[in-house]
Tab-separated table of N, CA and C in Angstrom:
chain	number	residue	atom	x	y	z
G	1	MET	N	0.844	-1.183	0.000
G	1	MET	CA	0.000	0.000	0.000
G	1	MET	C	0.890	1.247	0.000
G	2	SER	N	0.550	2.196	-0.846
G	2	SER	CA	1.377	3.397	-0.952
G	2	SER	C	1.044	4.395	0.150
G	3	LYS	N	1.988	5.277	0.388
G	3	LYS	CA	1.860	6.305	1.416
G	3	LYS	C	0.762	7.297	1.022
G	4	LEU	N	-0.064	7.718	1.997
G	4	LEU	CA	-1.103	8.719	1.755
G	4	LEU	C	-0.581	10.083	2.196
G	5	VAL	N	-0.651	11.046	1.287
G	5	VAL	CA	-0.226	12.411	1.577
G	5	VAL	C	-1.459	13.309	1.498
G	6	HIS	N	-1.819	13.942	2.634
G	6	HIS	CA	-2.976	14.836	2.698
G	6	HIS	C	-2.502	16.248	2.380
G	7	VAL	N	-3.067	16.827	1.323
G	7	VAL	CA	-2.626	18.128	0.836
G	7	VAL	C	-3.802	19.100	0.822
G	8	ALA	N	-3.577	20.297	1.372
G	8	ALA	CA	-4.550	21.391	1.291
G	8	ALA	C	-4.221	22.205	0.044
G	9	VAL	N	-5.226	22.407	-0.818
G	9	VAL	CA	-5.017	23.086	-2.096
G	9	VAL	C	-5.940	24.298	-2.170
G	10	GLY	N	-5.400	25.430	-2.628
G	10	GLY	CA	-6.200	26.643	-2.759
G	10	GLY	C	-6.363	27.065	-4.203
G	11	VAL	N	-7.617	27.273	-4.606
G	11	VAL	CA	-7.907	27.886	-5.897
G	11	VAL	C	-8.184	29.352	-5.576
G	12	VAL	N	-7.135	30.162	-5.709
G	12	VAL	CA	-7.193	31.568	-5.313
G	12	VAL	C	-7.841	32.357	-6.441
G	13	LEU	N	-8.983	32.956	-6.145
G	13	LEU	CA	-9.784	33.668	-7.140
G	13	LEU	C	-9.620	35.170	-6.944
G	14	ARG	N	-9.109	35.839	-7.974
G	14	ARG	CA	-8.921	37.288	-7.921
G	14	ARG	C	-10.186	37.987	-8.412
G	15	SER	N	-10.339	39.253	-8.078
G	15	SER	CA	-11.564	39.987	-8.415
G	15	SER	C	-11.804	40.079	-9.921
G	16	ASP	N	-10.754	39.950	-10.737
G	16	ASP	CA	-10.937	39.988	-12.190
G	16	ASP	C	-11.271	38.614	-12.770
G	17	GLY	N	-11.489	37.621	-11.891
G	17	GLY	CA	-11.891	36.298	-12.345
G	17	GLY	C	-10.741	35.377	-12.704
G	18	LYS	N	-9.515	35.795	-12.476
G	18	LYS	CA	-8.365	34.933	-12.762
G	18	LYS	C	-8.005	34.121	-11.527
G	19	VAL	N	-7.389	32.956	-11.765
G	19	VAL	CA	-6.955	32.095	-10.667
G	19	VAL	C	-5.430	32.011	-10.662
G	20	LEU	N	-4.895	31.757	-9.474
G	20	LEU	CA	-3.450	31.723	-9.269
G	20	LEU	C	-2.920	30.304	-9.449
G	21	ILE	N	-1.862	30.178	-10.247
G	21	ILE	CA	-1.158	28.905	-10.364
G	21	ILE	C	0.334	29.162	-10.148
G	22	ALA	N	1.038	28.115	-9.767
G	22	ALA	CA	2.475	28.219	-9.502
G	22	ALA	C	3.182	27.028	-10.139
G	23	ARG	N	4.412	27.259	-10.596
G	23	ARG	CA	5.191	26.175	-11.205
G	23	ARG	C	5.949	25.419	-10.115
G	24	ARG	N	5.828	24.087	-10.146
G	24	ARG	CA	6.530	23.248	-9.173
G	24	ARG	C	8.032	23.265	-9.450
G	25	PRO	N	8.845	23.352	-8.395
G	25	PRO	CA	10.301	23.289	-8.595
G	25	PRO	C	10.696	21.988	-9.301
G	26	ASP	N	11.705	22.071	-10.147
G	26	ASP	CA	12.118	20.926	-10.964
G	26	ASP	C	12.495	19.693	-10.147
G	27	HIS	N	13.037	19.868	-8.952
G	27	HIS	CA	13.521	18.725	-8.169
G	27	HIS	C	12.400	17.978	-7.431
G	28	LEU	N	11.188	18.498	-7.447
G	28	LEU	CA	10.079	17.838	-6.752
G	28	LEU	C	9.350	16.852	-7.659
G	29	HIS	N	8.529	15.992	-7.047
G	29	HIS	CA	7.625	15.110	-7.786
G	29	HIS	C	6.799	15.967	-8.747
G	30	MET	N	6.734	15.575	-9.990
G	30	MET	CA	6.023	16.324	-11.032
G	30	MET	C	6.614	17.731	-11.212
G	31	GLY	N	7.919	17.849	-11.024
G	31	GLY	CA	8.603	19.138	-11.140
G	31	GLY	C	8.437	19.766	-12.513
G	32	GLY	N	8.345	21.094	-12.535
G	32	GLY	CA	8.197	21.842	-13.772
G	32	GLY	C	6.759	22.018	-14.216
G	33	ARG	N	5.855	21.250	-13.641
G	33	ARG	CA	4.441	21.395	-13.991
G	33	ARG	C	3.814	22.484	-13.124
G	34	TRP	N	2.662	22.954	-13.555
G	34	TRP	CA	1.933	23.991	-12.831
G	34	TRP	C	0.970	23.341	-11.855
G	35	GLU	N	0.640	24.071	-10.797
G	35	GLU	CA	-0.288	23.545	-9.794
G	35	GLU	C	-1.006	24.705	-9.124
G	36	PHE	N	-2.054	24.353	-8.410
G	36	PHE	CA	-2.715	25.311	-7.542
G	36	PHE	C	-1.945	25.295	-6.228
G	37	PRO	N	-1.651	26.458	-5.641
G	37	PRO	CA	-0.793	26.486	-4.458
G	37	PRO	C	-1.417	25.807	-3.247
G	38	GLY	N	-0.561	25.344	-2.361
G	38	GLY	CA	-0.992	24.673	-1.136
G	38	GLY	C	0.142	23.819	-0.618
G	39	GLY	N	-0.195	22.882	0.254
G	39	GLY	CA	0.845	22.025	0.801
G	39	GLY	C	0.290	21.017	1.775
G	40	LYS	N	1.183	20.238	2.339
G	40	LYS	CA	0.797	19.142	3.231
G	40	LYS	C	0.146	19.657	4.506
G	41	VAL	N	-0.878	18.923	4.944
G	41	VAL	CA	-1.526	19.197	6.224
G	41	VAL	C	-0.666	18.548	7.305
G	42	GLU	N	-0.210	19.344	8.258
G	42	GLU	CA	0.632	18.852	9.348
G	42	GLU	C	-0.227	18.287	10.473
G	43	ALA	N	0.352	17.417	11.279
G	43	ALA	CA	-0.352	16.833	12.427
G	43	ALA	C	-0.870	17.950	13.326
G	44	GLY	N	-2.129	17.839	13.740
G	44	GLY	CA	-2.726	18.819	14.635
G	44	GLY	C	-3.322	20.033	13.942
G	45	GLU	N	-3.214	20.102	12.614
G	45	GLU	CA	-3.765	21.227	11.857
G	45	GLU	C	-5.073	20.837	11.199
G	46	THR	N	-5.993	21.794	11.080
G	46	THR	CA	-7.145	21.595	10.207
G	46	THR	C	-6.688	21.891	8.780
G	47	VAL	N	-7.494	21.485	7.817
G	47	VAL	CA	-7.171	21.772	6.419
G	47	VAL	C	-7.123	23.283	6.201
G	48	GLN	N	-8.071	23.998	6.804
G	48	GLN	CA	-8.111	25.449	6.642
G	48	GLN	C	-6.857	26.105	7.225
G	49	GLN	N	-6.409	25.632	8.380
G	49	GLN	CA	-5.180	26.174	8.979
G	49	GLN	C	-3.973	25.886	8.089
G	50	ALA	N	-3.902	24.669	7.568
G	50	ALA	CA	-2.783	24.297	6.696
G	50	ALA	C	-2.770	25.157	5.440
G	51	LEU	N	-3.940	25.354	4.844
G	51	LEU	CA	-4.010	26.134	3.615
G	51	LEU	C	-3.628	27.590	3.875
G	52	THR	N	-4.119	28.153	4.959
G	52	THR	CA	-3.771	29.531	5.316
G	52	THR	C	-2.264	29.665	5.521
G	53	ARG	N	-1.670	28.720	6.236
G	53	ARG	CA	-0.224	28.742	6.486
G	53	ARG	C	0.564	28.603	5.185
G	54	GLU	N	0.197	27.612	4.378
G	54	GLU	CA	0.938	27.347	3.143
G	54	GLU	C	0.858	28.515	2.157
G	55	LEU	N	-0.312	29.131	2.023
G	55	LEU	CA	-0.437	30.241	1.078
G	55	LEU	C	0.365	31.454	1.551
G	56	HIS	N	0.445	31.643	2.855
G	56	HIS	CA	1.285	32.718	3.387
G	56	HIS	C	2.762	32.410	3.102
G	57	GLU	N	3.181	31.170	3.365
G	57	GLU	CA	4.580	30.780	3.168
G	57	GLU	C	4.986	30.785	1.696
G	58	GLU	N	4.104	30.292	0.825
G	58	GLU	CA	4.469	30.099	-0.581
G	58	GLU	C	4.261	31.325	-1.452
G	59	VAL	N	3.113	31.994	-1.293
G	59	VAL	CA	2.771	33.075	-2.226
G	59	VAL	C	2.428	34.392	-1.535
G	60	ALA	N	2.692	34.493	-0.230
G	60	ALA	CA	2.629	35.762	0.509
G	60	ALA	C	1.246	36.399	0.568
G	61	ILE	N	0.201	35.580	0.598
G	61	ILE	CA	-1.130	36.166	0.777
G	61	ILE	C	-1.715	35.713	2.110
G	62	GLU	N	-2.591	36.558	2.651
G	62	GLU	CA	-3.309	36.259	3.886
G	62	GLU	C	-4.733	35.872	3.515
G	63	VAL	N	-5.093	34.642	3.788
G	63	VAL	CA	-6.420	34.135	3.449
G	63	VAL	C	-7.453	34.758	4.384
G	64	LYS	N	-8.537	35.276	3.791
G	64	LYS	CA	-9.621	35.885	4.568
G	64	LYS	C	-10.958	35.179	4.353
G	65	GLY	N	-11.073	34.388	3.288
G	65	GLY	CA	-12.319	33.684	3.019
G	65	GLY	C	-12.073	32.401	2.255
G	66	LEU	N	-12.674	31.300	2.732
G	66	LEU	CA	-12.537	29.984	2.097
G	66	LEU	C	-13.907	29.365	1.883
G	67	ARG	N	-14.015	28.570	0.822
G	67	ARG	CA	-15.228	27.794	0.560
G	67	ARG	C	-14.793	26.457	-0.032
G	68	PRO	N	-15.348	25.337	0.472
G	68	PRO	CA	-14.928	24.035	-0.064
G	68	PRO	C	-15.246	23.901	-1.551
G	69	LEU	N	-14.337	23.267	-2.281
G	69	LEU	CA	-14.544	23.017	-3.712
G	69	LEU	C	-14.684	21.523	-3.982
G	70	THR	N	-13.660	20.740	-3.665
G	70	THR	CA	-13.723	19.304	-3.935
G	70	THR	C	-12.631	18.582	-3.154
G	71	GLU	N	-12.781	17.284	-3.050
G	71	GLU	CA	-11.761	16.436	-2.435
G	71	GLU	C	-11.452	15.323	-3.424
G	72	ILE	N	-10.182	15.175	-3.744
G	72	ILE	CA	-9.770	14.229	-4.778
G	72	ILE	C	-8.694	13.307	-4.230
G	73	ARG	N	-8.874	12.018	-4.450
G	73	ARG	CA	-7.841	11.036	-4.116
G	73	ARG	C	-7.271	10.546	-5.444
G	74	HIS	N	-5.948	10.640	-5.572
G	74	HIS	CA	-5.294	10.226	-6.810
G	74	HIS	C	-4.110	9.340	-6.472
G	75	GLU	N	-4.021	8.210	-7.160
G	75	GLU	CA	-2.928	7.272	-6.898
G	75	GLU	C	-1.857	7.393	-7.967
G	76	TYR	N	-0.667	7.750	-7.515
G	76	TYR	CA	0.531	7.691	-8.339
G	76	TYR	C	1.218	6.378	-7.987
G	77	PRO	N	2.166	5.908	-8.806
G	77	PRO	CA	2.847	4.645	-8.475
G	77	PRO	C	3.531	4.668	-7.106
G	78	GLU	N	4.096	5.811	-6.717
G	78	GLU	CA	4.879	5.865	-5.480
G	78	GLU	C	4.117	6.396	-4.273
G	79	LYS	N	2.943	7.003	-4.489
G	79	LYS	CA	2.180	7.529	-3.356
G	79	LYS	C	0.757	7.842	-3.786
G	80	THR	N	-0.106	7.994	-2.788
G	80	THR	CA	-1.481	8.425	-3.015
G	80	THR	C	-1.628	9.810	-2.406
G	81	VAL	N	-2.241	10.727	-3.157
G	81	VAL	CA	-2.464	12.071	-2.630
G	81	VAL	C	-3.955	12.294	-2.423
G	82	LEU	N	-4.290	12.912	-1.302
G	82	LEU	CA	-5.651	13.362	-1.023
G	82	LEU	C	-5.610	14.873	-1.126
G	83	LEU	N	-6.215	15.414	-2.171
G	83	LEU	CA	-6.192	16.850	-2.427
G	83	LEU	C	-7.484	17.463	-1.902
G	84	ASP	N	-7.390	18.106	-0.761
G	84	ASP	CA	-8.509	18.772	-0.102
G	84	ASP	C	-8.524	20.196	-0.652
G	85	THR	N	-9.421	20.471	-1.598
G	85	THR	CA	-9.334	21.675	-2.420
G	85	THR	C	-10.417	22.685	-2.055
G	86	TRP	N	-9.988	23.927	-1.874
G	86	TRP	CA	-10.870	25.007	-1.426
G	86	TRP	C	-10.742	26.213	-2.341
G	87	TRP	N	-11.876	26.894	-2.574
G	87	TRP	CA	-11.840	28.223	-3.166
G	87	TRP	C	-11.274	29.175	-2.125
G	88	VAL	N	-10.359	30.022	-2.511
G	88	VAL	CA	-9.939	31.149	-1.675
G	88	VAL	C	-10.676	32.357	-2.248
G	89	THR	N	-11.760	32.743	-1.566
G	89	THR	CA	-12.667	33.762	-2.085
G	89	THR	C	-12.265	35.174	-1.688
G	90	GLU	N	-11.498	35.293	-0.611
G	90	GLU	CA	-11.013	36.604	-0.169
G	90	GLU	C	-9.591	36.441	0.352
G	91	PHE	N	-8.741	37.410	0.006
G	91	PHE	CA	-7.366	37.387	0.512
G	91	PHE	C	-6.814	38.801	0.496
G	92	GLU	N	-5.749	38.990	1.250
G	92	GLU	CA	-5.035	40.263	1.263
G	92	GLU	C	-3.590	40.014	0.862
G	93	GLY	N	-2.997	41.022	0.230
G	93	GLY	CA	-1.607	40.924	-0.183
G	93	GLY	C	-1.489	40.748	-1.683
G	94	GLU	N	-0.284	40.954	-2.177
G	94	GLU	CA	0.022	40.788	-3.598
G	94	GLU	C	0.815	39.496	-3.748
G	95	ALA	N	0.232	38.538	-4.445
G	95	ALA	CA	0.873	37.224	-4.558
G	95	ALA	C	2.201	37.316	-5.303
G	96	HIS	N	3.188	36.626	-4.762
G	96	HIS	CA	4.464	36.435	-5.450
G	96	HIS	C	5.098	35.149	-4.917
G	97	GLY	N	5.976	34.577	-5.704
G	97	GLY	CA	6.595	33.304	-5.338
G	97	GLY	C	7.669	33.492	-4.284
G	98	ARG	N	7.323	33.281	-3.030
G	98	ARG	CA	8.271	33.470	-1.928
G	98	ARG	C	9.390	32.431	-1.926
G	99	GLU	N	9.165	31.308	-2.578
G	99	GLU	CA	10.161	30.238	-2.595
G	99	GLU	C	10.880	30.188	-3.943
G	100	GLY	N	10.819	31.297	-4.689
G	100	GLY	CA	11.491	31.387	-5.978
G	100	GLY	C	10.705	30.804	-7.137
G	101	GLN	N	9.502	30.305	-6.877
G	101	GLN	CA	8.719	29.683	-7.938
G	101	GLN	C	8.022	30.741	-8.801
G	102	GLU	N	7.844	30.400	-10.054
G	102	GLU	CA	7.111	31.253	-10.979
G	102	GLU	C	5.624	31.123	-10.665
G	103	ILE	N	4.899	32.249	-10.706
G	103	ILE	CA	3.447	32.202	-10.532
G	103	ILE	C	2.793	32.900	-11.714
G	104	ALA	N	1.501	32.631	-11.900
G	104	ALA	CA	0.749	33.284	-12.970
G	104	ALA	C	-0.714	33.378	-12.563
G	105	TRP	N	-1.343	34.474	-12.973
G	105	TRP	CA	-2.794	34.624	-12.835
G	105	TRP	C	-3.381	34.305	-14.205
G	106	VAL	N	-4.275	33.321	-14.279
G	106	VAL	CA	-4.776	32.876	-15.582
G	106	VAL	C	-6.297	32.805	-15.594
G	107	ASP	N	-6.839	33.000	-16.787
G	107	ASP	CA	-8.276	32.834	-16.997
G	107	ASP	C	-8.620	31.352	-16.968
G	108	LEU	N	-9.825	31.048	-16.557
G	108	LEU	CA	-10.304	29.667	-16.552
G	108	LEU	C	-10.098	29.029	-17.923
G	109	SER	N	-10.403	29.766	-18.971
G	109	SER	CA	-10.298	29.217	-20.326
G	109	SER	C	-8.859	28.900	-20.724
G	110	ALA	N	-7.878	29.477	-20.025
G	110	ALA	CA	-6.469	29.268	-20.380
G	110	ALA	C	-5.811	28.150	-19.579
G	111	LEU	N	-6.504	27.569	-18.597
G	111	LEU	CA	-5.873	26.539	-17.764
G	111	LEU	C	-5.376	25.355	-18.587
G	112	GLY	N	-6.077	25.033	-19.663
G	112	GLY	CA	-5.693	23.913	-20.509
G	112	GLY	C	-4.368	24.109	-21.231
G	113	GLU	N	-3.862	25.336	-21.261
G	113	GLU	CA	-2.594	25.622	-21.928
G	113	GLU	C	-1.391	25.310	-21.041
G	114	TYR	N	-1.639	24.986	-19.775
G	114	TYR	CA	-0.573	24.720	-18.818
G	114	TYR	C	-0.549	23.235	-18.488
G	115	GLN	N	0.645	22.696	-18.277
G	115	GLN	CA	0.772	21.284	-17.924
G	115	GLN	C	0.715	21.147	-16.406
G	116	PHE	N	-0.282	20.399	-15.922
G	116	PHE	CA	-0.501	20.161	-14.497
G	116	PHE	C	-0.191	18.705	-14.161
G	117	PRO	N	0.103	18.406	-12.892
G	117	PRO	CA	0.183	16.999	-12.476
G	117	PRO	C	-1.149	16.305	-12.758
G	118	ASP	N	-1.095	15.003	-12.988
G	118	ASP	CA	-2.304	14.250	-13.340
G	118	ASP	C	-3.437	14.476	-12.348
G	119	ALA	N	-3.126	14.513	-11.062
G	119	ALA	CA	-4.159	14.655	-10.033
G	119	ALA	C	-4.907	15.975	-10.146
G	120	ASN	N	-4.297	16.985	-10.745
G	120	ASN	CA	-4.924	18.307	-10.836
G	120	ASN	C	-5.999	18.396	-11.904
G	121	GLN	N	-6.066	17.425	-12.821
G	121	GLN	CA	-7.092	17.488	-13.863
G	121	GLN	C	-8.496	17.472	-13.258
G	122	ALA	N	-8.688	16.680	-12.219
G	122	ALA	CA	-9.998	16.634	-11.559
G	122	ALA	C	-10.309	17.955	-10.861
G	123	ILE	N	-9.281	18.660	-10.381
G	123	ILE	CA	-9.504	19.982	-9.785
G	123	ILE	C	-9.987	20.950	-10.858
G	124	ILE	N	-9.350	20.922	-12.020
G	124	ILE	CA	-9.759	21.807	-13.115
G	124	ILE	C	-11.210	21.531	-13.500
G	125	GLU	N	-11.591	20.264	-13.570
G	125	GLU	CA	-12.983	19.916	-13.882
G	125	GLU	C	-13.930	20.439	-12.810
G	126	ALA	N	-13.542	20.335	-11.539
G	126	ALA	CA	-14.379	20.840	-10.444
G	126	ALA	C	-14.509	22.360	-10.522
G	127	ILE	N	-13.428	23.047	-10.874
G	127	ILE	CA	-13.473	24.506	-11.030
G	127	ILE	C	-14.468	24.874	-12.122
G	128	GLN	N	-14.387	24.182	-13.252
G	128	GLN	CA	-15.285	24.483	-14.369
G	128	GLN	C	-16.744	24.250	-13.985
G	129	ALA	N	-17.001	23.204	-13.194
G	129	ALA	CA	-18.370	22.877	-12.790
G	129	ALA	C	-18.905	23.836	-11.732
G	130	ASP	N	-18.019	24.408	-10.911
G	130	ASP	CA	-18.431	25.220	-9.761
G	130	ASP	C	-18.049	26.691	-9.922
G	131	TRP	N	-17.684	27.088	-11.142
G	131	TRP	CA	-17.193	28.450	-11.365
G	131	TRP	C	-18.218	29.476	-10.890
G	132	PRO	N	-17.790	30.444	-10.059
G	132	PRO	CA	-18.733	31.467	-9.577
G	132	PRO	C	-19.278	32.282	-10.744
G	133	ALA	N	-20.574	32.422	-10.777
G	133	ALA	CA	-21.205	33.161	-11.885
G	133	ALA	C	-21.036	34.661	-11.706
């Protein structure tokens, strides 16, 4: 049985309707691909606490509003990831890659132009199905 990694994922929605994506560092699993920012849920943390912490650490924003989007379990050969995915509906700060990673604000229609890890395809489908009108 492969290791289960619980990950808090944020779909950060800007007022102009664009969402934030970040490029994974080359040395990581699925390196060089784009992803929605977030990170592992640590022992003793709620998903919301983990997501707030990770978005502050990675992209320098302060989360002010969250709404659940979807939960996805995806099996890779070496591990299983549980992607606990939330809309970030309100935030403060100007996003930038605090860990040296490239970031981009993209339209929903442009997400298909970026290469994401396999597990993220279900997130993109959930975004399209739940897109705020």
